[in-house]
Coordinates of C-alpha atoms (C1' of nucleotides) in Angstrom, one line a residue:
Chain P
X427 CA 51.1 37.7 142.5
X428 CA 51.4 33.7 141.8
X429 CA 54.8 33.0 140.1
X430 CA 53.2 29.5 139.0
X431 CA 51.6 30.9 136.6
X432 CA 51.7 30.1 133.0
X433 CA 54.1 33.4 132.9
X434 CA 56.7 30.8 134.4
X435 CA 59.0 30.3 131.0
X436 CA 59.6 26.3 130.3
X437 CA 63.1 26.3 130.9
X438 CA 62.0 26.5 134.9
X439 CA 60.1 23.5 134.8
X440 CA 63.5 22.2 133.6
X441 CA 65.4 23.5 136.6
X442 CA 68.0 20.9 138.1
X443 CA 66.5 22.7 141.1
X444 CA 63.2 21.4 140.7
X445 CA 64.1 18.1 139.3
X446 CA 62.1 14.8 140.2
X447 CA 59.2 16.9 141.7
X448 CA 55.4 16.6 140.2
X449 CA 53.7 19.7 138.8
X450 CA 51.7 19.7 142.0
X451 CA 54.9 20.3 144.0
X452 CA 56.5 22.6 141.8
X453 CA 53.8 24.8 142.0
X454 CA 53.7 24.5 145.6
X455 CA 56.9 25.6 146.3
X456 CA 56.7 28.8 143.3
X457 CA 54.0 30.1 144.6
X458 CA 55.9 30.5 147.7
X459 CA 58.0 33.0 146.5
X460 CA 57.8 36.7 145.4
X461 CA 58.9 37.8 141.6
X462 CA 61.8 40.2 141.6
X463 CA 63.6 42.4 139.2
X464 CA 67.5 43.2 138.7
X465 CA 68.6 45.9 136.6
X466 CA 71.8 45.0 134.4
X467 CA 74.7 45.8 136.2
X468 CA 72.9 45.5 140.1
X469 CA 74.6 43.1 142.4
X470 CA 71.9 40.5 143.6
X471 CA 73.7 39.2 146.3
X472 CA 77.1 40.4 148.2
X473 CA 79.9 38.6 149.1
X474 CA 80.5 38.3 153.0
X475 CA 77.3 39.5 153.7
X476 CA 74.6 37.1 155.7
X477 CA 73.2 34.8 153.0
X478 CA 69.2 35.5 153.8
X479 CA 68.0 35.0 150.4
X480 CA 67.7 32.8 148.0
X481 CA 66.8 33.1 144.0
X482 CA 66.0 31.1 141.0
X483 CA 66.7 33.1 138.0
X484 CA 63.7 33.2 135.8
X485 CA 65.2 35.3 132.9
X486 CA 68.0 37.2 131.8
X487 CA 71.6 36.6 132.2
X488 CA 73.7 37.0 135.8
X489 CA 77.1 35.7 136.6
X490 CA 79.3 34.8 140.1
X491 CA 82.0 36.9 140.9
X492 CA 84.3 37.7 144.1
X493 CA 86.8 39.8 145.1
X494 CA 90.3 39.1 146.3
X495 CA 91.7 40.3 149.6
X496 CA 94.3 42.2 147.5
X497 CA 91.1 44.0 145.2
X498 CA 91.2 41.8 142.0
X499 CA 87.5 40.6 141.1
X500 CA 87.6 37.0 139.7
X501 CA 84.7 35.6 137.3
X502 CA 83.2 32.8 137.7
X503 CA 80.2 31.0 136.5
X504 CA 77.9 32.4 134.4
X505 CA 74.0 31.7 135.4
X506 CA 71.4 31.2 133.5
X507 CA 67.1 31.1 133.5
X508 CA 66.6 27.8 135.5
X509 CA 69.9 28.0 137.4
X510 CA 70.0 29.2 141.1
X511 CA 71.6 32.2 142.7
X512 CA 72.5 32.7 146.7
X513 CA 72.4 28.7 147.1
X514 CA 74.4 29.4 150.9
X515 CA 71.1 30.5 151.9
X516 CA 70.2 26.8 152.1
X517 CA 72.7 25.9 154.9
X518 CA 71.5 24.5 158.1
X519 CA 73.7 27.3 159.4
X520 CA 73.3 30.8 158.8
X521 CA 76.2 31.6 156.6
X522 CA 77.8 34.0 154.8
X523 CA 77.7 34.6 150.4
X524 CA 80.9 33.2 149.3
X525 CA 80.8 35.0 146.2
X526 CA 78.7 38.1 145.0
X527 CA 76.2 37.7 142.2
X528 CA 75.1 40.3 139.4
X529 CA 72.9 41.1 136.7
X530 CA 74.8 41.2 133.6
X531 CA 71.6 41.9 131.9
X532 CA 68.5 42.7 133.2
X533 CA 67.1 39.8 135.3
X534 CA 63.6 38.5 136.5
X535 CA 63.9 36.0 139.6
X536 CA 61.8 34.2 141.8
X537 CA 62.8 35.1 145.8
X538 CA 62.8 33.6 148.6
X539 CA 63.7 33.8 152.3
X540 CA 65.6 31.9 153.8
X541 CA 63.5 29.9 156.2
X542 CA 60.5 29.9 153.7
X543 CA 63.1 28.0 151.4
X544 CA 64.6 25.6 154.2
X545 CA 61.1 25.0 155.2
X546 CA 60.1 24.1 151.7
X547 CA 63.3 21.9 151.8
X548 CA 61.7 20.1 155.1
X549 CA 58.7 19.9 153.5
X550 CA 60.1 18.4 150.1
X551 CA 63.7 16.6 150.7
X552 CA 63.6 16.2 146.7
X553 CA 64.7 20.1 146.9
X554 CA 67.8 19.3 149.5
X555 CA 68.9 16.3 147.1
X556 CA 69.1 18.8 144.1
X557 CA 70.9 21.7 146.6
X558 CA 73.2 18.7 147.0
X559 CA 73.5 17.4 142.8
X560 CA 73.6 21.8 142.2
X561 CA 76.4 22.1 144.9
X562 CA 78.6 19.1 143.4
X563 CA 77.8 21.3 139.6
X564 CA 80.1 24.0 141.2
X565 CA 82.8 21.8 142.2
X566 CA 82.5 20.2 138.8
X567 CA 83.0 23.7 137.6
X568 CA 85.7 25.1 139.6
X569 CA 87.3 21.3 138.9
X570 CA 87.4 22.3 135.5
X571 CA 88.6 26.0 135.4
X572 CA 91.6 24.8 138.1
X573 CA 92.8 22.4 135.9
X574 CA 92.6 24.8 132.7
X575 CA 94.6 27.6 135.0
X576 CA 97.1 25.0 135.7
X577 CA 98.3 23.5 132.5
X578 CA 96.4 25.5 129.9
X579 CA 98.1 28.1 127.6
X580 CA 96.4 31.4 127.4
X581 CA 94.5 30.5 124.2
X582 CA 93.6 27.2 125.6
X583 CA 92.1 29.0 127.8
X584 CA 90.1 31.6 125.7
X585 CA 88.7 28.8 123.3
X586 CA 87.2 26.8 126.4
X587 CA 85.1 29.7 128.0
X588 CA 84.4 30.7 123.9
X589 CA 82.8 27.1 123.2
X590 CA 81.4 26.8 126.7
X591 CA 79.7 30.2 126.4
X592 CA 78.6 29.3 123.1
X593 CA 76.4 26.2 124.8
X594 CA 75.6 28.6 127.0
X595 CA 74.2 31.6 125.6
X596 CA 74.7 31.4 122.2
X597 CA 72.2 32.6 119.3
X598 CA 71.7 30.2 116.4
X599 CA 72.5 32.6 113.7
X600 CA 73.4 32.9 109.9
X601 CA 77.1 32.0 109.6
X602 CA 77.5 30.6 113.2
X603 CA 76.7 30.8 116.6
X604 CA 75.9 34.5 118.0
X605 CA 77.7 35.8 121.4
X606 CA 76.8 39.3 123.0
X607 CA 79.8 39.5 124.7
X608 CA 82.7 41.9 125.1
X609 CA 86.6 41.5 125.2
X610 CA 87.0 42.2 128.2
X611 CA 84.2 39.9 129.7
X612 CA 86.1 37.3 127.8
X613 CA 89.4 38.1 129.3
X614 CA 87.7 38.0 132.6
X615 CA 86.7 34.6 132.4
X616 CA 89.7 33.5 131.0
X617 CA 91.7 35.3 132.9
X618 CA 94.2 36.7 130.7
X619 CA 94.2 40.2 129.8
X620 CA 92.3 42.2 127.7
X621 CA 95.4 42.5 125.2
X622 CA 96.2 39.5 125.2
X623 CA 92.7 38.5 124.6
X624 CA 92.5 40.8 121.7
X625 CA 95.4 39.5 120.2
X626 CA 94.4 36.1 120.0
X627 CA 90.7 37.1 118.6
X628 CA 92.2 39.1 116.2
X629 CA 94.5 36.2 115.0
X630 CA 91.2 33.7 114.6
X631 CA 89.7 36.4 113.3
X632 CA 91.9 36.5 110.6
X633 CA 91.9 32.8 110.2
X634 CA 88.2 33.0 109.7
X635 CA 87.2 31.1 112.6
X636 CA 85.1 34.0 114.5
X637 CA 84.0 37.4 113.4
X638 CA 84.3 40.4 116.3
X639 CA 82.4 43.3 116.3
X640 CA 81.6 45.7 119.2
X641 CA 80.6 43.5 122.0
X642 CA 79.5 40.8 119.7
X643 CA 81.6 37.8 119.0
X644 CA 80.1 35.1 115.9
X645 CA 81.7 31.9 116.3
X646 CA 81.7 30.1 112.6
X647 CA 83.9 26.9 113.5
X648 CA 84.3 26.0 117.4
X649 CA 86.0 23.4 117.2
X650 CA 88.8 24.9 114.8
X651 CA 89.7 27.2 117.4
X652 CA 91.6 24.8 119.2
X653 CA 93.9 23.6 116.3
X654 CA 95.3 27.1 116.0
X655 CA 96.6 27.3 119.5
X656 CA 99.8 29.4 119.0
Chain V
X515 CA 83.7 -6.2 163.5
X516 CA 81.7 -3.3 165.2
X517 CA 83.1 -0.1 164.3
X518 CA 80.8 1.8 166.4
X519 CA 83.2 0.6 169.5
X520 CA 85.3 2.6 171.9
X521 CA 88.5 2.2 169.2
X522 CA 87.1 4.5 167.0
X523 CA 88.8 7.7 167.6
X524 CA 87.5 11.0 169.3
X525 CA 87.7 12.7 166.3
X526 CA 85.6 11.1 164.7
X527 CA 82.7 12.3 167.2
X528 CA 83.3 15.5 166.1
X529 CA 83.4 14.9 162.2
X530 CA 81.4 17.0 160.5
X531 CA 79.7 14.5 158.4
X532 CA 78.4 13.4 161.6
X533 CA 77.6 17.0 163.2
X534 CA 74.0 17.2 165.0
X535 CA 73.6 12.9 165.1
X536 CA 72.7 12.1 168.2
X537 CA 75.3 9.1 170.4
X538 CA 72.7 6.3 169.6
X539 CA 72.4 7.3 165.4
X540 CA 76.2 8.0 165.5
X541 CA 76.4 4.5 166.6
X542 CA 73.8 3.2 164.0
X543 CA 75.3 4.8 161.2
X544 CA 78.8 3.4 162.0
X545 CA 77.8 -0.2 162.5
X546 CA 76.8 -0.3 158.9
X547 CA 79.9 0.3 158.0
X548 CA 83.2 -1.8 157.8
X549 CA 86.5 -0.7 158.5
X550 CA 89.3 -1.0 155.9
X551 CA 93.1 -0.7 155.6
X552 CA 94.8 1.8 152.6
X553 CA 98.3 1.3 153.2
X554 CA 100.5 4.7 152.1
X555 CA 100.6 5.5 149.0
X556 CA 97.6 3.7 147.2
X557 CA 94.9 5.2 145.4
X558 CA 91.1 4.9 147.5
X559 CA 89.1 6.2 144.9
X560 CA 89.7 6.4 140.9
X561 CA 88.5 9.7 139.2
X562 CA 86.0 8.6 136.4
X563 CA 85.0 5.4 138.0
X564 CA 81.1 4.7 139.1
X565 CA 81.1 6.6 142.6
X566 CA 80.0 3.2 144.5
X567 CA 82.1 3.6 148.0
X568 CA 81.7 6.5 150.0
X569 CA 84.6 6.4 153.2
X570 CA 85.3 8.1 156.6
X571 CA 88.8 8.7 157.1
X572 CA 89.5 7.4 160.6
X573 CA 93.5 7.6 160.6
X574 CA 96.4 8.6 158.4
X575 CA 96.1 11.3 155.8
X576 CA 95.2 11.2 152.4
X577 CA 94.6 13.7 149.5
X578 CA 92.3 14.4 146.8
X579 CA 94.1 14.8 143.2
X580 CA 92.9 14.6 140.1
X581 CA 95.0 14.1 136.4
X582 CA 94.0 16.5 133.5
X583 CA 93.7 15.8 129.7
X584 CA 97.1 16.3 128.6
X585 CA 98.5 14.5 131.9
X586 CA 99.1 16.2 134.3
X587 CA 98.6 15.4 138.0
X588 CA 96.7 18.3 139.8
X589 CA 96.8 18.1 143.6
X590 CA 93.9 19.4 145.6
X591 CA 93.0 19.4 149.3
X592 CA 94.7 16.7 152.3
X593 CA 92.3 15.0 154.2
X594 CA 92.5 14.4 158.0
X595 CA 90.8 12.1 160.5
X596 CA 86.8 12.4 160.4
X597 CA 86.9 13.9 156.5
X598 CA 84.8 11.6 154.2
X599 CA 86.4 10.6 150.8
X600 CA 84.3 9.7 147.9
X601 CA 81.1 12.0 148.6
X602 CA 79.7 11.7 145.0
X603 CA 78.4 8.1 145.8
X604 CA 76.1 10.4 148.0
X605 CA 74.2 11.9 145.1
X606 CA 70.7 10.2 143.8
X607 CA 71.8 9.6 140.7
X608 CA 74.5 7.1 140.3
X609 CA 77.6 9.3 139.0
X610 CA 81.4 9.3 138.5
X611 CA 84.2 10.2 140.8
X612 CA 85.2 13.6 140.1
X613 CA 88.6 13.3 141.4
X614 CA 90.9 10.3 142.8
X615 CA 92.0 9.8 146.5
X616 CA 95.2 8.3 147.4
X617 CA 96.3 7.7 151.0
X618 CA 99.6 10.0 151.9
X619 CA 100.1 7.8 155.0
X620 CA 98.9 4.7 155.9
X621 CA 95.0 5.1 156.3
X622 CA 92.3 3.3 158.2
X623 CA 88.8 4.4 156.8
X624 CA 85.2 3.4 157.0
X625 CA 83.0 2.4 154.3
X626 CA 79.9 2.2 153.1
X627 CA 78.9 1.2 149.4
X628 CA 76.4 3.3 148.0
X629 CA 72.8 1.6 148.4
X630 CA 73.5 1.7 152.4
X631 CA 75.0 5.0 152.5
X632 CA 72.2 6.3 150.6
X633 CA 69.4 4.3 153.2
X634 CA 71.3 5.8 155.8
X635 CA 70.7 9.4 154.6
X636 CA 66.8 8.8 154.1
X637 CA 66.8 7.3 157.5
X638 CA 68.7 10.5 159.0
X639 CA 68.4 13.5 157.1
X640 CA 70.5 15.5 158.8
X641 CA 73.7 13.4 157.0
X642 CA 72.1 15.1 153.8
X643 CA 72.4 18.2 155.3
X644 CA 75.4 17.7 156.5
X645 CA 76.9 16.6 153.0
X646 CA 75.7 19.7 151.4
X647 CA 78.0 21.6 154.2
X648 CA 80.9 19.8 153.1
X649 CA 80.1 20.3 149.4
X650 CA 80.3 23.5 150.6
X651 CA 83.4 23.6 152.1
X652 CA 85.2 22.3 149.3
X653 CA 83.4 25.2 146.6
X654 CA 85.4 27.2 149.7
X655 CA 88.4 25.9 149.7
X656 CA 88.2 25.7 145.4
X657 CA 87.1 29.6 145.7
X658 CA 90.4 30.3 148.0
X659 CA 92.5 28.3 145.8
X660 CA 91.5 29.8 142.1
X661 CA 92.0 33.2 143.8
X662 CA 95.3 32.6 145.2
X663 CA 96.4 31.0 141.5
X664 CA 94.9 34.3 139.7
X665 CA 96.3 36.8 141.9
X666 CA 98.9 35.7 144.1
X667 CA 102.7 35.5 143.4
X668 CA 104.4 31.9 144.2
X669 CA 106.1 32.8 146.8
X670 CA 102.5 33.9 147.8
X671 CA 101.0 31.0 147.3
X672 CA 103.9 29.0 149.1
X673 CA 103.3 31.1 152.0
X674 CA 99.4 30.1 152.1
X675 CA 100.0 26.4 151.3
X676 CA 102.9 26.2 154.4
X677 CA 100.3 27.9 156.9
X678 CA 97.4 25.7 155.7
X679 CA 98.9 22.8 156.2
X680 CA 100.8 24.0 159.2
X681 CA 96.9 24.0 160.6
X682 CA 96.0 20.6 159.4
X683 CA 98.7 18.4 159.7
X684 CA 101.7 20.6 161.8
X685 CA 102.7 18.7 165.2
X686 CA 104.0 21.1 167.9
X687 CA 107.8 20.6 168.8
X688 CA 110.4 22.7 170.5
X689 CA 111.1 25.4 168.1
X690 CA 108.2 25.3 165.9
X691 CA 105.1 23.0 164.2
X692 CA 106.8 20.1 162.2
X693 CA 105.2 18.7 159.1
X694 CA 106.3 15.7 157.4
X695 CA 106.3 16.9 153.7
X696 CA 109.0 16.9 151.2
X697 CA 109.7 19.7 148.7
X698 CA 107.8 18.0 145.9
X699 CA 104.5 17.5 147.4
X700 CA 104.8 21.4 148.9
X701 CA 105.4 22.4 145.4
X702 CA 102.4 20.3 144.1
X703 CA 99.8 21.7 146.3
X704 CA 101.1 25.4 145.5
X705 CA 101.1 24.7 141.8
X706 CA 104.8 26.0 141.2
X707 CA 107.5 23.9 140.4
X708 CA 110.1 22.0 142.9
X709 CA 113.0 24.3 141.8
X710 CA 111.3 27.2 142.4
X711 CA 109.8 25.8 145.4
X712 CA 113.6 24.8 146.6
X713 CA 114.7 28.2 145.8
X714 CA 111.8 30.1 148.3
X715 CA 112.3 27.3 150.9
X716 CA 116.1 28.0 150.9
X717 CA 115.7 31.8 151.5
X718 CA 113.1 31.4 153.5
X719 CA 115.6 29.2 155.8
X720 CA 118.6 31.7 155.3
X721 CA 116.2 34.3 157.2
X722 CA 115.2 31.5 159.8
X723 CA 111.8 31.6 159.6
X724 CA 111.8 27.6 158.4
X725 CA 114.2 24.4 158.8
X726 CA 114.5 21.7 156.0
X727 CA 115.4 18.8 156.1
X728 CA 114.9 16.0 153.9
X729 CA 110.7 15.1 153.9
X730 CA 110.6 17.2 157.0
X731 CA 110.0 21.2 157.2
X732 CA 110.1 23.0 160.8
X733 CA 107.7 26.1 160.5
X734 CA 109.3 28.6 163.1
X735 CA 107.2 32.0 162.4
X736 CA 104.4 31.3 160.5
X737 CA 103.5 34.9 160.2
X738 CA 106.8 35.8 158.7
X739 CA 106.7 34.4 155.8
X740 CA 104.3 37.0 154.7
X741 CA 106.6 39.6 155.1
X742 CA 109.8 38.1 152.5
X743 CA 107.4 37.6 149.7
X744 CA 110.3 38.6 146.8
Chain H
dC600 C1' 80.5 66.9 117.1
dG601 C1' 82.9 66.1 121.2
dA602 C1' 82.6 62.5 124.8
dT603 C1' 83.0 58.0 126.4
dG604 C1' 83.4 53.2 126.2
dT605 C1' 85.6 49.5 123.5
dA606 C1' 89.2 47.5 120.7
dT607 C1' 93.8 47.2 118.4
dT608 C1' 98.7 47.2 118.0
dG609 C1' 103.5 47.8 119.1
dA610 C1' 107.4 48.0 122.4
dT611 C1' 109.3 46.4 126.6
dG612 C1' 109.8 43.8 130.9
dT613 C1' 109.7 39.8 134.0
dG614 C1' 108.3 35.9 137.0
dG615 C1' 108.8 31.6 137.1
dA616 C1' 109.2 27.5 134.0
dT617 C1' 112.6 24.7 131.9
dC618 C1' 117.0 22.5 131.2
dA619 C1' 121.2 20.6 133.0
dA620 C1' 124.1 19.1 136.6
dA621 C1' 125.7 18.2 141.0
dA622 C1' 125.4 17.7 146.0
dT623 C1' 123.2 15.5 149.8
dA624 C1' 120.7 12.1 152.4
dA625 C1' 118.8 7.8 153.2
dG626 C1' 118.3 3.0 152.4
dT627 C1' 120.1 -1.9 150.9
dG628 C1' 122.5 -5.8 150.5
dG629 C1' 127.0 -8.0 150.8
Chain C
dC690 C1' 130.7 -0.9 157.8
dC691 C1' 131.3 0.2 153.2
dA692 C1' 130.1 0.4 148.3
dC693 C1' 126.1 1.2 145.5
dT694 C1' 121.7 2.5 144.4
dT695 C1' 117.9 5.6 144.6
dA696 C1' 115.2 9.6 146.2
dT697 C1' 115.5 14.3 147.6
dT698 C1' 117.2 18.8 147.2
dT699 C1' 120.1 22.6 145.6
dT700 C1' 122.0 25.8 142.4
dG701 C1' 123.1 28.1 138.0
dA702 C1' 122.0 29.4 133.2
dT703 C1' 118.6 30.2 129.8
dC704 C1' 114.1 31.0 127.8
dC705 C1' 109.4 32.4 126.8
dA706 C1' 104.5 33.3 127.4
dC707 C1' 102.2 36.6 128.9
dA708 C1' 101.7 40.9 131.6
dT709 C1' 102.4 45.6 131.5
dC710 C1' 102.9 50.1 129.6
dA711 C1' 101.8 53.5 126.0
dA712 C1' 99.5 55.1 122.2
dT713 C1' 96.1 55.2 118.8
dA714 C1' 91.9 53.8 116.4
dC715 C1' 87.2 52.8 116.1
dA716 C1' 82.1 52.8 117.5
dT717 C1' 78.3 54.6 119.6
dC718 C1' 75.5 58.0 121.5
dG719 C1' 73.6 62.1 123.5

DNA sequence: CGATGTATTGATGTGGATCAAAATAAGTGG
DNA sequence: CCACTTATTTTGATCCACATCAATACATCG
């Protein structure tokens, strides 16, 4: 199969992975790798296990997770088509996943092993310098989501990862942005509880600013959310 | 002034930004560099300022910290001899400092502005590989840290913070590793508050596993601590 | 229609923050 | 060497945001 293809969706031409490299290139390096399916709910890759592959999500939805040496799992970021999964794999050093990875819905990616991708990174040092830009994303994110745990309020909280999500996977819809999300995934990436959680979406809900059905969350006014934070 | 000389100290040989350079590049890399002074407690790098200076830390200690929105002062890692400081003037595209350095002690560091830095790394690419490892290492130690704020208790965290820095900065004496530190700056890096940080310490002493004295804490059993988490 | 996953709502508990005050230790200058 | 200032630490009393526990309601589906 040849991943370059035009079945490659534009927002992977986009990829910060791929930045800065000519059509030519990009090609190059796709067709070096093998397409690969993920049902929802399959882990892609395991945390604490050797990091020998390396992804680039082409579709679907997949987020970072890990799991505490006392059993809690903590969310973290939430990937997208264009964004990268297994990035460790790119170390000079065989490593180990620092986090696991999983389909949250069902995911086409583009695979590679690990020395195909660090030769391709020889090959085209464009590829290390965006490993490098993606690497300094994370911090950026876990920056972030530090400071919010620190000296954010629960609700704070909620209404960040409600308008970041909404940039993130939002549907333009009648009447406001369109989530396919659940309470509890919400919780999660808040981290508050589920009650809790419910609570406060109940409240906005009754304010008008969202509407929440069954695993579906519309977002009318965004940025109202963070004048009601009780 | 050629830092490259014998009074640069052994650790920075084995710095990690440095790993896999051969004598001869070591010594290329450093003579494009100057050294410069930081005396204790000013601030190195400014969070939100252009990312122009990228530093080797060749003596003292400093620390990363960064200030949020509404104010307040979040402290991250403590940097030691042969850590680098500013690593986002690495990046191609000119960008912003994430966070703010201030040197703890006195400091003497290294520095490169950003054109040579970057001339540096085309000339040896293994300092570009070698930056990605320490991105790395700090989406490690932000992994550790978000965990331990989700899911451990504060006497918990306490516990980690103490034996952390009992690694990085503790000085073997009769009767246990001494660290310089004072109350406040242990609370700050555990994110709980000096009273309740006072109150642990205290117990913690009663029991003898630790002695206090002003800006000075003697860690006798490490291990200990684990066990009196109330 | 049960069965199962998802969401709500109320009652209760608590870890650690916050507030207030005093004790201790370390300079500093006369 | 002492009086005085200033930084560090301790200790007690109070409070509150959020977790936890318990129960029920609602949706969806085979």
């Amino acid at each position: 199969m040849a991943p370059g293809d035009s079945t490659v969706p534009i927002s992977i031409q986009e990829s910060l992975f791929l930045r800065g490299l000519s059509p030519a290139e990009v090609t190059a390096i796709l067709n070096a790798s093998m397409r690969r399916q993920f049902p929802a709910r399959t882990t892609i890759t395991h945390q604490g296990t050797r990091a020998d592959d390396f992804y680039l999500l082409l579709e679907g939805r997949a987020r970072y997770f890990f799991e505490t040496p006392n059993g809690k799992k903590v969310l973290l970021m939430w990937m997208v088509p264009g964004e990268i999964l297994g990035g460790m794999s790119v170390l000079d050093r065989p490593s180990r996943y620092l986090a696991s990875t999983e389909a949250v819905k069902d995911c086409t990616v583009l695979w590679w092993n690990r020395s195909t991708i660090r030769d391709l990174m020889r090959e085209f040092p464009r590829l290390l310098e965006n490993a490098l830009s993606i690497a300094v994303s994370y911090i950026d994110w876990f920056a972030e989501t530090h400071a919010a745990l620190i000296s954010r309020s629960a609700p704070e909280r909620l209404a960040l990862v409600l308008s970041g999500l909404a940039r993130l996977i939002g549907k333009q819809a009648s009447g406001g942005l369109l989530l396919d999300i659940t309470n509890e995934e919400l919780a999660g990436a808040a981290n508050i509880t589920l009650y809790t959680a419910s609570r406060i979406l109940s409240r906005w809900q009754k304010k008008g600013f969202i509407r929440k059905t069954r695993g579906m969350l519309q977002l009318r006014s965004p940025e109202r959310l963070f004048l009601d934070l009780g």
